[in-house]
Short mmCIF file of C-alpha atoms in Angstrom, two decimals:
data_model
loop_
_atom_site.label_atom_id
_atom_site.label_comp_id
_atom_site.label_asym_id
_atom_site.label_seq_id
_atom_site.Cartn_x
_atom_site.Cartn_y
_atom_site.Cartn_z
CA MET T 26 87.84 128.09 100.68
CA ARG T 27 87.11 130.89 98.09
CA GLY T 28 89.35 131.24 95.64
CA ALA T 29 92.01 128.74 96.81
CA THR T 30 93.87 126.94 94.76
CA HIS T 31 96.91 125.12 96.33
CA PRO T 32 96.98 121.42 96.01
CA ARG T 33 96.40 120.84 99.93
CA HIS T 34 93.24 122.38 99.67
CA ASP T 35 92.47 119.48 97.70
CA LEU T 36 93.45 116.69 100.45
CA ASP T 37 90.70 114.35 101.85
CA GLU T 38 90.69 114.93 105.22
CA VAL T 39 88.95 111.48 105.52
CA ILE T 40 91.87 110.19 104.92
CA HIS T 41 94.79 112.57 105.61
CA ALA T 42 94.97 111.62 109.55
CA PRO T 43 97.83 109.62 110.40
CA VAL T 44 96.07 105.72 111.60
CA ARG T 45 93.24 106.43 108.78
CA LEU T 46 96.46 107.28 106.14
CA SER T 47 97.89 103.85 107.46
CA ILE T 48 95.08 102.22 107.40
CA MET T 49 94.52 103.27 103.02
CA ALA T 50 98.03 102.77 103.09
CA ALA T 51 98.16 99.67 104.01
CA LEU T 52 94.75 98.12 102.15
CA SER T 53 95.54 99.74 98.79
CA GLY T 54 98.48 97.17 99.01
CA ALA T 55 96.05 94.44 98.84
CA GLU T 56 92.28 92.73 97.78
CA ARG T 57 91.87 92.06 101.38
CA ILE T 58 94.00 91.71 104.93
CA ASP T 59 92.95 90.55 108.50
CA PHE T 60 91.90 92.85 111.01
CA ARG T 61 94.20 91.81 113.28
CA PHE T 62 97.13 91.44 110.70
CA LEU T 63 96.12 95.28 110.36
CA ARG T 64 96.17 96.00 113.64
CA ASP T 65 99.73 94.78 114.42
CA THR T 66 101.52 96.13 111.16
CA ILE T 67 99.94 99.84 112.20
CA GLU T 68 100.56 99.15 115.74
CA VAL T 69 97.63 100.89 116.81
CA SER T 70 94.89 99.19 119.61
CA ASP T 71 91.98 97.52 118.74
CA SER T 72 89.99 99.50 119.28
CA LEU T 73 90.88 102.62 117.46
CA LEU T 74 91.71 100.38 114.77
CA SER T 75 87.67 100.04 114.91
CA LYS T 76 86.79 103.33 115.68
CA HIS T 77 88.68 104.44 112.71
CA ILE T 78 87.42 101.69 110.40
CA VAL T 79 83.96 102.79 111.16
CA THR T 80 85.03 106.47 109.59
CA LEU T 81 86.44 105.33 106.89
CA GLU T 82 83.48 102.90 106.28
CA ASN T 83 80.65 105.71 106.61
CA ALA T 84 82.85 107.47 103.99
CA GLY T 85 82.12 104.41 101.82
CA TYR T 86 85.82 103.63 101.32
CA VAL T 87 86.34 100.21 103.31
CA ASN T 88 84.21 97.52 103.08
CA VAL T 89 84.37 94.97 106.72
CA ASP T 90 83.66 91.37 106.02
CA LYS T 91 83.17 89.25 108.87
CA ALA T 92 83.41 85.47 108.44
CA PHE T 93 83.00 82.87 111.07
CA VAL T 94 84.88 79.55 110.88
CA GLY T 95 83.35 77.40 113.79
CA LYS T 96 83.36 79.68 116.86
CA ARG T 97 86.16 81.78 115.33
CA ALA T 98 85.75 84.96 113.90
CA LYS T 99 87.75 86.51 111.12
CA THR T 100 87.03 90.08 109.87
CA TRP T 101 88.67 90.66 106.60
CA LEU T 102 88.95 94.45 105.54
CA SER T 103 89.10 95.90 101.71
CA LEU T 104 89.41 99.28 99.93
CA THR T 105 85.96 99.70 98.05
CA GLU T 106 86.27 100.87 94.07
CA GLN T 107 84.73 104.76 95.65
CA GLY T 108 87.85 103.85 98.77
CA ARG T 109 90.69 102.90 95.96
CA ALA T 110 89.52 106.38 94.04
CA ALA T 111 89.22 108.69 96.90
CA PHE T 112 93.12 107.20 97.36
CA ALA T 113 94.85 107.45 94.10
CA ARG T 114 93.01 111.24 94.36
CA TYR T 115 94.68 112.07 97.79
CA THR T 116 98.18 110.57 96.60
CA ASP T 117 97.88 112.51 93.15
CA VAL T 118 97.42 115.82 95.76
CA LEU T 119 100.62 114.83 97.85
CA ARG T 120 102.63 114.28 95.16
CA GLN T 121 101.21 117.45 93.24
CA ILE T 122 102.33 119.90 96.69
CA THR T 123 105.93 117.85 97.13
CA GLU T 124 106.42 118.37 93.36
CA GLY T 125 105.45 122.46 93.87
CA ALA T 126 107.49 122.74 97.02
CA THR T 127 110.41 121.27 94.95
CA ARG T 128 110.16 123.01 92.50
CA ALA T 129 109.93 126.74 94.40
CA MET F 14 102.72 109.51 115.43
CA ASN F 15 101.81 113.21 114.62
CA ASP F 16 98.00 114.95 114.66
CA ARG F 17 99.51 116.21 111.56
CA LEU F 18 101.24 115.04 108.75
CA SER F 19 103.58 117.27 106.10
CA ALA F 20 102.66 115.56 102.25
CA GLU F 21 106.35 114.32 102.48
CA GLU F 22 105.81 112.32 105.73
CA ALA F 23 102.39 111.36 104.55
CA LEU F 24 104.18 109.96 101.19
CA ARG F 25 106.76 108.21 103.15
CA GLU F 26 104.16 106.20 105.22
CA ILE F 27 101.83 104.79 102.18
CA ASP F 28 105.55 104.01 100.71
CA GLN F 29 106.49 101.70 103.83
CA ILE F 30 102.92 100.30 104.92
CA GLY F 31 101.87 99.26 101.45
CA GLY F 32 105.26 98.15 100.33
CA SER F 33 104.64 95.82 103.97
CA VAL F 34 101.43 94.72 102.96
CA ARG F 35 102.45 93.72 99.27
CA ARG F 36 105.77 91.76 101.06
CA SER F 37 103.35 89.66 102.88
CA GLY F 38 101.33 88.66 100.39
CA ARG F 39 104.01 87.16 98.02
CA TRP F 40 102.89 84.00 99.81
CA ALA F 41 100.45 83.07 97.14
CA GLY F 42 103.62 83.17 94.11
CA ARG F 43 105.34 80.75 96.44
CA TRP F 44 102.80 78.65 97.50
CA MET F 45 101.26 78.29 93.44
CA PHE F 46 105.25 77.28 92.20
CA ALA F 47 104.93 74.35 95.11
CA LEU F 48 101.51 73.52 93.87
CA GLY F 49 102.12 73.21 89.78
CA PHE F 50 105.65 71.62 89.88
CA GLY F 51 104.00 69.13 93.61
CA ALA F 52 101.46 67.73 90.91
CA VAL F 53 103.84 67.74 87.60
CA VAL F 54 106.31 65.05 90.59
CA TYR F 55 102.94 63.46 91.48
CA TRP F 56 101.64 63.01 87.62
CA LEU F 57 105.22 61.33 87.12
CA ALA F 58 104.66 59.30 90.11
CA ILE F 59 101.39 58.14 88.63
CA LEU F 60 102.09 57.24 85.01
CA LEU F 61 105.65 56.59 84.89
CA GLY F 62 106.33 54.60 88.69
CA GLY F 63 105.67 50.88 90.18
CA GLU F 64 103.11 50.60 92.75
CA THR F 65 104.66 51.74 95.74
CA LEU F 66 105.79 54.26 93.96
CA ARG F 67 102.58 55.52 92.98
CA GLY F 68 101.00 54.88 96.34
CA ILE F 69 103.69 56.89 97.89
CA ALA F 70 102.68 59.66 95.63
CA GLY F 71 99.03 59.22 96.47
CA TRP F 72 99.65 59.76 100.08
CA GLY F 73 101.59 62.18 99.26
CA TRP F 74 99.56 64.51 97.54
CA MET F 75 96.81 63.97 99.69
CA LEU F 76 99.07 65.43 102.95
CA PHE F 77 100.00 68.19 100.39
CA VAL F 78 96.57 69.42 99.22
CA ALA F 79 95.79 69.29 103.42
CA GLY F 80 98.57 70.85 104.21
CA SER F 81 97.66 73.30 101.48
CA MET F 82 94.30 73.87 102.77
CA VAL F 83 95.44 74.83 106.25
CA TYR F 84 98.84 76.78 105.20
CA VAL F 85 95.77 79.18 102.75
CA PHE F 86 93.41 79.16 105.61
CA ARG F 87 96.27 80.92 107.86
CA GLN F 88 96.98 83.97 105.47
CA ARG F 89 96.52 87.35 106.73
CA VAL F 90 96.65 89.27 103.58
CA PHE F 91 95.35 88.20 99.96
CA SER F 92 96.73 90.27 97.06
CA ARG F 93 95.12 91.84 94.22
CA ALA F 94 97.35 89.72 91.76
CA ILE F 95 95.67 86.27 93.76
CA TRP F 96 92.45 87.45 94.08
CA ARG F 97 91.89 87.81 90.15
CA LEU F 98 93.87 85.12 89.59
CA GLN F 99 91.88 82.39 91.33
CA TRP F 100 89.14 81.62 88.81
CA PRO F 101 91.08 81.19 85.55
CA ILE F 102 94.36 79.18 87.54
CA ALA F 103 91.87 77.01 89.51
CA ALA F 104 89.48 76.32 86.61
CA GLY F 105 93.14 75.55 84.12
CA PHE F 106 94.31 73.23 86.88
CA LEU F 107 90.87 71.56 87.16
CA LEU F 108 90.70 71.16 83.48
CA THR F 109 94.64 69.61 82.97
CA SER F 110 93.89 67.59 85.94
CA ALA F 111 91.36 65.71 83.89
CA ALA F 112 92.44 65.14 81.02
CA ALA F 113 95.53 63.82 83.38
CA THR F 114 93.06 61.41 84.67
CA LEU F 115 91.71 60.42 81.56
CA PHE F 116 95.19 59.97 79.93
CA ALA F 117 96.37 57.53 83.21
CA VAL F 118 93.15 55.37 83.02
CA PHE F 119 92.02 54.81 79.45
CA LEU F 120 95.47 56.05 77.08
CA MET F 121 98.41 54.32 78.88
CA PRO F 122 99.37 51.21 78.60
CA ASP F 123 101.11 48.90 81.69
CA GLU F 124 104.46 48.78 79.67
CA PRO F 125 104.89 51.94 78.27
CA GLY F 126 107.50 52.45 75.07
CA PRO F 127 109.73 55.51 74.69
CA GLN F 128 107.23 57.15 73.02
CA TRP F 129 104.41 56.69 75.80
CA VAL F 130 107.20 57.51 78.38
CA ALA F 131 107.39 61.50 76.44
CA LEU F 132 104.14 61.69 76.40
CA ALA F 133 103.56 60.85 79.84
CA VAL F 134 106.77 63.53 80.79
CA LEU F 135 104.20 66.15 78.10
CA THR F 136 101.12 65.32 80.15
CA ALA F 137 102.48 65.40 83.94
CA VAL F 138 104.03 69.05 82.97
CA VAL F 139 100.70 70.03 81.08
CA ALA F 140 98.81 69.16 84.34
CA GLY F 141 101.17 71.10 86.42
CA ALA F 142 101.16 74.25 84.03
CA PRO F 143 98.75 76.01 85.50
CA PRO F 144 99.34 76.76 88.55
CA ILE F 145 103.36 77.15 87.64
CA TRP F 146 102.26 79.32 85.39
CA GLY F 147 99.98 81.30 88.27
CA GLY F 148 103.32 81.37 90.25
CA TRP F 149 105.74 83.25 87.38
CA VAL F 150 102.68 86.20 86.97
CA LEU F 151 102.32 86.41 90.46
CA ARG F 152 106.18 86.47 90.93
CA HIS F 153 106.77 88.65 87.70
CA ARG F 154 103.90 91.06 89.08
CA GLU F 155 105.66 91.34 92.53
CA VAL F 156 108.60 92.30 90.57
CA THR F 157 108.01 95.00 88.38
CA GLY F 158 104.99 96.19 91.11
#
């Protein structure tokens, strides 16, 4: 949008979707998280979580690391440096919006 | 959950989920304390205990290490702090454990006097110091965020 100055225009649309926001919020609180723990924490199905993880992975925000111990697979998820920076920018914009709303 | 989130809702969600994940990552600090104080008890028993106590300490330590491996493997959240601290703490613990072993094998007399007992207590405390320090740092970071 030309000449747009409201901070909401700076919101990262990749992150600003309910499930992806929850994923990014969870991953920002740790170095790495097990897939099943994340699924249970944000209360979504395996398939929905996988779908949004792919979106975040394609954006370069999330790293997926599969490890096998014997026959059991464990999937670890973590934020990339790019993902951490994008999430920090995203929360800054949210604060600008809420602070603007408080002042108005 | 709605398709659109307001900024306030988004910030609340970040606080709630981020906080929940951080709480789940607190196991590492508690485990570090257990490892450190366990090491102090182990070395006190090895350096100052009789044969029976040394045997119990040896078996107890092996069980503790085996249990620790299972416990750590079962964890599903690793905090950023433990990820950064794990290698410095492991290296420090290896060094202090090696020093305690050398002290026990080459220096500690069979019938120690008060000064040797004091030195043995100091050695045991130093041996457990790296994980105790790690537990303290992790606990401090949990409190201060």
